[in-house]
Short mmCIF file of C-alpha atoms and ligand atoms in Angstrom, two decimals:
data_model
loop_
_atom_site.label_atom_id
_atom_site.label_comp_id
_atom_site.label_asym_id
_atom_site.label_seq_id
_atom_site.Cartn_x
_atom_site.Cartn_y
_atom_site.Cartn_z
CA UNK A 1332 37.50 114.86 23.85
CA UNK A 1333 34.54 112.94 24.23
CA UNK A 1334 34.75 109.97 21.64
CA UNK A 1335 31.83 108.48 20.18
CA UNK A 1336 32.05 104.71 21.30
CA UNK A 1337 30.36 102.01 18.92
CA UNK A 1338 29.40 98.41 19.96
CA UNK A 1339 32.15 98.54 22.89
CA UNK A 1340 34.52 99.91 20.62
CA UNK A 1341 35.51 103.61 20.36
CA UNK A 1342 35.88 105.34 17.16
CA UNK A 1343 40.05 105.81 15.88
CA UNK A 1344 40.54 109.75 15.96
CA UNK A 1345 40.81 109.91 12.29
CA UNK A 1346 37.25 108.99 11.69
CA UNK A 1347 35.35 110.22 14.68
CA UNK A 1348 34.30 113.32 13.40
CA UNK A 1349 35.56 115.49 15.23
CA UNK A 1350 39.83 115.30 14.30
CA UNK A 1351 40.91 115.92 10.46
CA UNK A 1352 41.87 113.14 9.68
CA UNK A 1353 44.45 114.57 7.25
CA UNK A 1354 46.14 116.04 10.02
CA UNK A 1355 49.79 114.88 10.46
CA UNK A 1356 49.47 116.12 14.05
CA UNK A 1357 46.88 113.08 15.17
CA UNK A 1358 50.00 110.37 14.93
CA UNK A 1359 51.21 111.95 18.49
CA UNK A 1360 47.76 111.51 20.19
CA UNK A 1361 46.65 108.93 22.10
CA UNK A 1362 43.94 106.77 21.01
CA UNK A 1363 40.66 106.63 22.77
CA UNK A 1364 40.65 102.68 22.72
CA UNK A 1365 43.87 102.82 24.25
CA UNK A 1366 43.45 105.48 27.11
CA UNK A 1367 39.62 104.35 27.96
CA UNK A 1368 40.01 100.27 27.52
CA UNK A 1369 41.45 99.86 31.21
CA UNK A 1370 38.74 102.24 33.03
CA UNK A 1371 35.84 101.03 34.62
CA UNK A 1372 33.38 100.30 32.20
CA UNK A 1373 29.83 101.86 31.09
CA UNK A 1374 27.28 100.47 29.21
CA UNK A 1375 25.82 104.13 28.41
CA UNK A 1376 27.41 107.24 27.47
CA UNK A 1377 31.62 107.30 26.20
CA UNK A 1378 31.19 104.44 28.13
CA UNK A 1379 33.73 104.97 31.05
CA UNK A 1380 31.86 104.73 34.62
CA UNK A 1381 34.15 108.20 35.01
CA UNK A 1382 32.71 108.80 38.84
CA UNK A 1383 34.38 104.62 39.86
CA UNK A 1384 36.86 105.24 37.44
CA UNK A 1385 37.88 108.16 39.88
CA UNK A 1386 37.13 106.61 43.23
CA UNK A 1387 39.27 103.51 42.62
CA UNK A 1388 42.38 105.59 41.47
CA UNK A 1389 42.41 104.60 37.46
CA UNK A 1390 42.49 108.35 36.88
CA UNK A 1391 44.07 111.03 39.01
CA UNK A 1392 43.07 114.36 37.43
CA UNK A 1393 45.01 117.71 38.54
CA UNK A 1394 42.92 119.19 40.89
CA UNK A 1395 43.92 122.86 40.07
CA UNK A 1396 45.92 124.61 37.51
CA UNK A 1397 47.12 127.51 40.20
CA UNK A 1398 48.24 126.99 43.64
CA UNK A 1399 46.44 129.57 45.49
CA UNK A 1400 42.87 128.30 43.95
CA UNK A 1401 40.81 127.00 46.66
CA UNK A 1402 39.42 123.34 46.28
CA UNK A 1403 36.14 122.90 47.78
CA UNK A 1404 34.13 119.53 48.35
CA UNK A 1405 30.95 118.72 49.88
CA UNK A 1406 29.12 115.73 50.60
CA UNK A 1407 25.72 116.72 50.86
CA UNK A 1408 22.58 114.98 49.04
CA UNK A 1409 19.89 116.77 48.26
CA UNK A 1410 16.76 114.33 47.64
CA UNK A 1411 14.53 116.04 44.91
CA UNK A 1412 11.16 114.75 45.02
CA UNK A 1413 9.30 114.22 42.10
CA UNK A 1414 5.67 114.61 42.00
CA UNK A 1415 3.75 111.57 40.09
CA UNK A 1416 4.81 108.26 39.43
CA UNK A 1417 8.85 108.00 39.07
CA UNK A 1418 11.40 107.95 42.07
CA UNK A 1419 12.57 110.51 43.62
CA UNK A 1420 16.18 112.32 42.05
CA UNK A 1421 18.96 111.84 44.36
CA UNK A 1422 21.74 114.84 43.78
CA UNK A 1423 24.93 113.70 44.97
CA UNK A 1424 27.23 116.88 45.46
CA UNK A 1425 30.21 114.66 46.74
CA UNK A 1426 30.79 113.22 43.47
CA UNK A 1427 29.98 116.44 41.51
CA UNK A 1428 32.30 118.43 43.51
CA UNK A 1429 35.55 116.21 42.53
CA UNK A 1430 35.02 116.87 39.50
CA UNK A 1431 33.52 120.92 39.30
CA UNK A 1432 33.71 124.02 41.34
CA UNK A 1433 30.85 125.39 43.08
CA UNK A 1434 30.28 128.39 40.92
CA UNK A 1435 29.22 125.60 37.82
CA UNK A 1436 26.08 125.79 39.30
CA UNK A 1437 25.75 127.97 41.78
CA UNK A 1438 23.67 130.56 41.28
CA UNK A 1439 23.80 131.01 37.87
CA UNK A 1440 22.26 127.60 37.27
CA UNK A 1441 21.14 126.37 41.14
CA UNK A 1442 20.14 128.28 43.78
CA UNK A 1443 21.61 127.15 47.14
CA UNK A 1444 18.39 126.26 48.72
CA UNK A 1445 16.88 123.07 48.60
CA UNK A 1446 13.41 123.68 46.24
CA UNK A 1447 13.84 127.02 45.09
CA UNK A 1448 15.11 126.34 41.40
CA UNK A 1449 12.49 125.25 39.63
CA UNK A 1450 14.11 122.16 38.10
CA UNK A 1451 12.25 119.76 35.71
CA UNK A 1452 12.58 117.12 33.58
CA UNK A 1453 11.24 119.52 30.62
CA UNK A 1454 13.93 122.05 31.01
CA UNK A 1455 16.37 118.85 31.74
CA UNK A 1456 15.81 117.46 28.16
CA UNK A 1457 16.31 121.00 26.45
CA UNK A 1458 19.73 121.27 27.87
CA UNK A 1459 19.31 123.32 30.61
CA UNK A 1460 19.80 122.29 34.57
CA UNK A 1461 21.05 118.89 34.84
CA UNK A 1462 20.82 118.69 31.25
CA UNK A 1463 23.95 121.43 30.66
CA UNK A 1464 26.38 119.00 31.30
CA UNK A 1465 24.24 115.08 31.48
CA UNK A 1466 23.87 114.08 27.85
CA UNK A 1467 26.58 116.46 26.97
CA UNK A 1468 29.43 115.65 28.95
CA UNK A 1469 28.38 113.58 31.52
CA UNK A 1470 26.53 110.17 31.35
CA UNK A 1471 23.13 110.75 29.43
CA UNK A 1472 19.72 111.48 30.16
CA UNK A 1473 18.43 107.87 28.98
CA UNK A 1474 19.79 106.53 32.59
CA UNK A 1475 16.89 107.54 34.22
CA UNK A 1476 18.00 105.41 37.49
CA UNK A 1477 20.81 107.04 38.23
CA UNK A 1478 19.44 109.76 39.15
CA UNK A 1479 15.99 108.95 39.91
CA UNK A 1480 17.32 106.46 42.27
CA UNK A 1481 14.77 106.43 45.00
CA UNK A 1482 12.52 104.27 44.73
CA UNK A 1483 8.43 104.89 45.82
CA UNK A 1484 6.93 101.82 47.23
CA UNK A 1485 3.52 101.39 46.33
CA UNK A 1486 4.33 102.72 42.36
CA UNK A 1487 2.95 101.54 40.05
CA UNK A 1488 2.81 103.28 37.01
CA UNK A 1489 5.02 105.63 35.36
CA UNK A 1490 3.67 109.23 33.17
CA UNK A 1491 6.48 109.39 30.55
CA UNK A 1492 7.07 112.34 29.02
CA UNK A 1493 6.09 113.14 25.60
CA UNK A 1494 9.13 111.70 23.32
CA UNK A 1495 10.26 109.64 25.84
CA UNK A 1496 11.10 106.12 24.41
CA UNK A 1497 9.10 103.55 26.57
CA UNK A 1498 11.67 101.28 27.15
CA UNK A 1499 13.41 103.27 30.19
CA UNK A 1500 10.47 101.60 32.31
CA UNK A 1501 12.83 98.14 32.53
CA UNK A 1502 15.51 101.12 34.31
CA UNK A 1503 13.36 102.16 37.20
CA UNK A 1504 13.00 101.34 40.34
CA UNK A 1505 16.68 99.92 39.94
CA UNK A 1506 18.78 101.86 42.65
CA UNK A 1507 21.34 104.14 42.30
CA UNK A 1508 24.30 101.59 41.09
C1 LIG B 2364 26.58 120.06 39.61
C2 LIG B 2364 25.90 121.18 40.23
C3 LIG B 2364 26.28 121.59 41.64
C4 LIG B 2364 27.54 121.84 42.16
C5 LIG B 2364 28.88 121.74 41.47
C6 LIG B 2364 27.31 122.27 43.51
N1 LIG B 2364 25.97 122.28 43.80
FE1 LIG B 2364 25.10 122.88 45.55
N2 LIG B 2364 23.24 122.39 44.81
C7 LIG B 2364 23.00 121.89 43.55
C8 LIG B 2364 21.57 121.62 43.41
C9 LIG B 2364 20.89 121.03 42.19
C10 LIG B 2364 20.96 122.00 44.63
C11 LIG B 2364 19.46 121.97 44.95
C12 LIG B 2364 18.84 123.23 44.36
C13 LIG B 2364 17.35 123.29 44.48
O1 LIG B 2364 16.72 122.35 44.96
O2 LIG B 2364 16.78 124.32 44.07
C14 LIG B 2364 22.05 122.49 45.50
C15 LIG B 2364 21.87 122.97 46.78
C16 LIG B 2364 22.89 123.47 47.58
C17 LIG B 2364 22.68 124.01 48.90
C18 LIG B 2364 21.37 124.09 49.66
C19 LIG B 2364 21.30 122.97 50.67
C20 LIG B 2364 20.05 123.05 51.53
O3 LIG B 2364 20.05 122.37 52.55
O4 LIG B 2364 19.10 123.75 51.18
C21 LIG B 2364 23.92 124.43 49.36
C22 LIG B 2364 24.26 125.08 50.69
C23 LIG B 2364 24.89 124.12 48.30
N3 LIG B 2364 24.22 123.53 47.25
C24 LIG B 2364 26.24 124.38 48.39
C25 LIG B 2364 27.20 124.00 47.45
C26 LIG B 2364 28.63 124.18 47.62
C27 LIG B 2364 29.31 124.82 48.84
C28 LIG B 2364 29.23 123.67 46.51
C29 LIG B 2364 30.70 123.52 46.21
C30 LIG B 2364 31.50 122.84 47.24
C31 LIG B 2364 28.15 123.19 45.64
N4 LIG B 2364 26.94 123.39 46.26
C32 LIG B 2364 28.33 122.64 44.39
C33 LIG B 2364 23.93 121.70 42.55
C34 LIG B 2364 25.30 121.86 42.67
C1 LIG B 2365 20.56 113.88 35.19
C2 LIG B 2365 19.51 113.45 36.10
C3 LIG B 2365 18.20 112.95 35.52
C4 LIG B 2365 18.02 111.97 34.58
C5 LIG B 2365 19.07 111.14 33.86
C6 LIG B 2365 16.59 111.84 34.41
N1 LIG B 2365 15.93 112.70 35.23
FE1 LIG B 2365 13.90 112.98 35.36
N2 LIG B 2365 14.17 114.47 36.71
C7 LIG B 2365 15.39 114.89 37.21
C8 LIG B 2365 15.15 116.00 38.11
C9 LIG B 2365 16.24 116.75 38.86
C10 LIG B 2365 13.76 116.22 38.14
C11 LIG B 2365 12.99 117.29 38.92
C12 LIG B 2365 12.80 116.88 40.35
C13 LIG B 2365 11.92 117.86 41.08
O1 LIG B 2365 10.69 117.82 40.87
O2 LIG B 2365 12.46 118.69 41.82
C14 LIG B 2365 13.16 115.23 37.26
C15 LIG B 2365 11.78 115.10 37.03
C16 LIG B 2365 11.20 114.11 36.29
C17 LIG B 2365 9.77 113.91 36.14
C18 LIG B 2365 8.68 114.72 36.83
C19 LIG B 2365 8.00 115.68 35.92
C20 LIG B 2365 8.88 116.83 35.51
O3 LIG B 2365 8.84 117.21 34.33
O4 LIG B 2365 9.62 117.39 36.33
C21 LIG B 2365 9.60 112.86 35.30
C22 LIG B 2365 8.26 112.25 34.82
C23 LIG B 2365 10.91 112.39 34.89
N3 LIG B 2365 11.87 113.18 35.53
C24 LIG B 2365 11.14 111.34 34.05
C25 LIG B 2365 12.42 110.91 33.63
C26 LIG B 2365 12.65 109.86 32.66
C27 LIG B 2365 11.55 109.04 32.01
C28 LIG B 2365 14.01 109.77 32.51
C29 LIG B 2365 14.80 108.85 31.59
C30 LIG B 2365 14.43 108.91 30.17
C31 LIG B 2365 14.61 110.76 33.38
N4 LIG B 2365 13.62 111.43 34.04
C32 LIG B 2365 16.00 110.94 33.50
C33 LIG B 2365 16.62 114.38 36.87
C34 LIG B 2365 16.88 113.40 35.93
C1 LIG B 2366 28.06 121.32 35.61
C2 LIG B 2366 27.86 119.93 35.16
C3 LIG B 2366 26.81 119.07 35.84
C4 LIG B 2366 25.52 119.41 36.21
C5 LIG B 2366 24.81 120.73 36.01
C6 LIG B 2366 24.95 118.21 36.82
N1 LIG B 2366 25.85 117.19 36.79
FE1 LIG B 2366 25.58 115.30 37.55
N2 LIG B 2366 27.50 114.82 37.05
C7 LIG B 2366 28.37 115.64 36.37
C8 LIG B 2366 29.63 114.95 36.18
C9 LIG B 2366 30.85 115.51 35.43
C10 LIG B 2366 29.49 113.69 36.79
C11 LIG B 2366 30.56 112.59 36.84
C12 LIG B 2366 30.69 111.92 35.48
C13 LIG B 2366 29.56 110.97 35.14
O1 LIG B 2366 29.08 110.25 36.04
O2 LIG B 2366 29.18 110.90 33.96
C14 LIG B 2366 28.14 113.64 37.35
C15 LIG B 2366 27.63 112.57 38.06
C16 LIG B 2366 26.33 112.50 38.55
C17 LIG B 2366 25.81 111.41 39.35
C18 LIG B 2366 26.62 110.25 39.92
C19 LIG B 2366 26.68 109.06 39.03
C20 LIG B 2366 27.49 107.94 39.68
O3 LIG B 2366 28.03 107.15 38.91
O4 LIG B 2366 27.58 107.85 40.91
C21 LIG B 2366 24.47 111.68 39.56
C22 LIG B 2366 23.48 110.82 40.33
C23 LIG B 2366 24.17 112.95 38.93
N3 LIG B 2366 25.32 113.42 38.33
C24 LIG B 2366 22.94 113.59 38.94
C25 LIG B 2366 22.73 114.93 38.59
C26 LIG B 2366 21.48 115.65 38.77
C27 LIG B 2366 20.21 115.07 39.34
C28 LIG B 2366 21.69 116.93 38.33
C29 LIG B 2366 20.73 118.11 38.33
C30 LIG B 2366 20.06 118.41 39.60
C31 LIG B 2366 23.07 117.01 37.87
N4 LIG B 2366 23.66 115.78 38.04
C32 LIG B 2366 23.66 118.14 37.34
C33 LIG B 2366 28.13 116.91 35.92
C34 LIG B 2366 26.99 117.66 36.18
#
């Protein structure tokens, strides 16, 4: 589902790695190029700003497969403080909850009180927390902004992870757009 853009471009099916390209069946699918040129653009990720893309109306995705399933929103942000030098994480659930059901996080990977789950940027990088779905099917874990969007005056200096490339230190501080 997720193409694998290049340059601005995204990959034809038959060589993305992912279709077989021998299939006769790909001729009747839509190509990435085609369905994601008119969407808001990204500079990260399958490059498709998907939560804009969704505001403005580019996409309207079925909101439920079975009418008696309850849809449930919230706007609620929950500021996650980080201890040491990078802004704080701003969790937006209005955004996540267009797109998910509470129970993809809650409990299994959340608990529903602000502070008790533990989260770090550790267990974010090895896929789990944020990381089950950022980097994986959401935008990825290099836009370190975007979620640590609150900026600390008086920082100065960032302690970067071990592994992290040192370039993300031009992304801070930015805001959350
Ligand atoms: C994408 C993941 C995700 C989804 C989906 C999600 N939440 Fe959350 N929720 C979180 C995180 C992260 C926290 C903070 C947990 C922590 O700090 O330990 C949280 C915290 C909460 C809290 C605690 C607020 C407080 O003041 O302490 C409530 C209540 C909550 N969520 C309800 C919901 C409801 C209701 C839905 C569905 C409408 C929902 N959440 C969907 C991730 C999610
Ligand atoms: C998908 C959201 C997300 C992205 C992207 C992200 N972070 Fe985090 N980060 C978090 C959350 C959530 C925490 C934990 C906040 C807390 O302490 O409750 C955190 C914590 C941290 C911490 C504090 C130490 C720790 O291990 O918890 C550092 C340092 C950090 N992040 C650096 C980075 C850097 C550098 C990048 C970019 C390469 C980045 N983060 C990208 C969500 C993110
Ligand atoms: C179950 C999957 C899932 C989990 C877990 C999850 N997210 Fe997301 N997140 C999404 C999706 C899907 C989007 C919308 C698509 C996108 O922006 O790439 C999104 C969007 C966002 C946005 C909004 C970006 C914008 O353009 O406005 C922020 C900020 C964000 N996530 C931060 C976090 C943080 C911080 C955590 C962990 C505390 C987290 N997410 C956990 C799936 C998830």
């Amino acid at each position: 589902m997720m193409g694998r853009a290049v340059a601005g471009e995204w990959l034809p099916l038959n060589g993305d790695g992912i279709h077989d390209p021998r299939s006769r069946a790909l001729r009747i699918l839509q190509q990435p190029q085609e369905a994601l040129q008119r969407l808001t653009p990204d500079n990260a990720g399958n490059q498709v700003r998907w939560v804009q893309a969704l505001e403005k109306g580019e996409i309207k995705p079925r909101e439920k497969l079975f009418p008696g399933t309850k849809v449930e929103k919230l706007d609620l942000d929950i500021i996650l403080d980080v201890k040491g030098g990078m802004p704080a994480v701003r969790f937006p659930h209005r955004p996540h909850t267009e797109w998910l059901d509470c129970s993809n996080c809650h409990d299994a990977l959340f608990a529903r009180t602000t502070g008790a789950s533990k989260i770090s940027m550790y267990k974010i990088l090895q896929g789990e927390q944020c990381g089950v779905c950022h980097g994986a099917v959401a935008f990825p874990l290099t836009e370190c902004a975007r979620c640590h969007s609150i900026a600390r005056p008086g920082t100065k200096k960032l302690e970067l992870p071990a592994g992290i490339d040192p370039r993300i230190h031009q992304m801070t501080g930015q805001g959350a757009k």
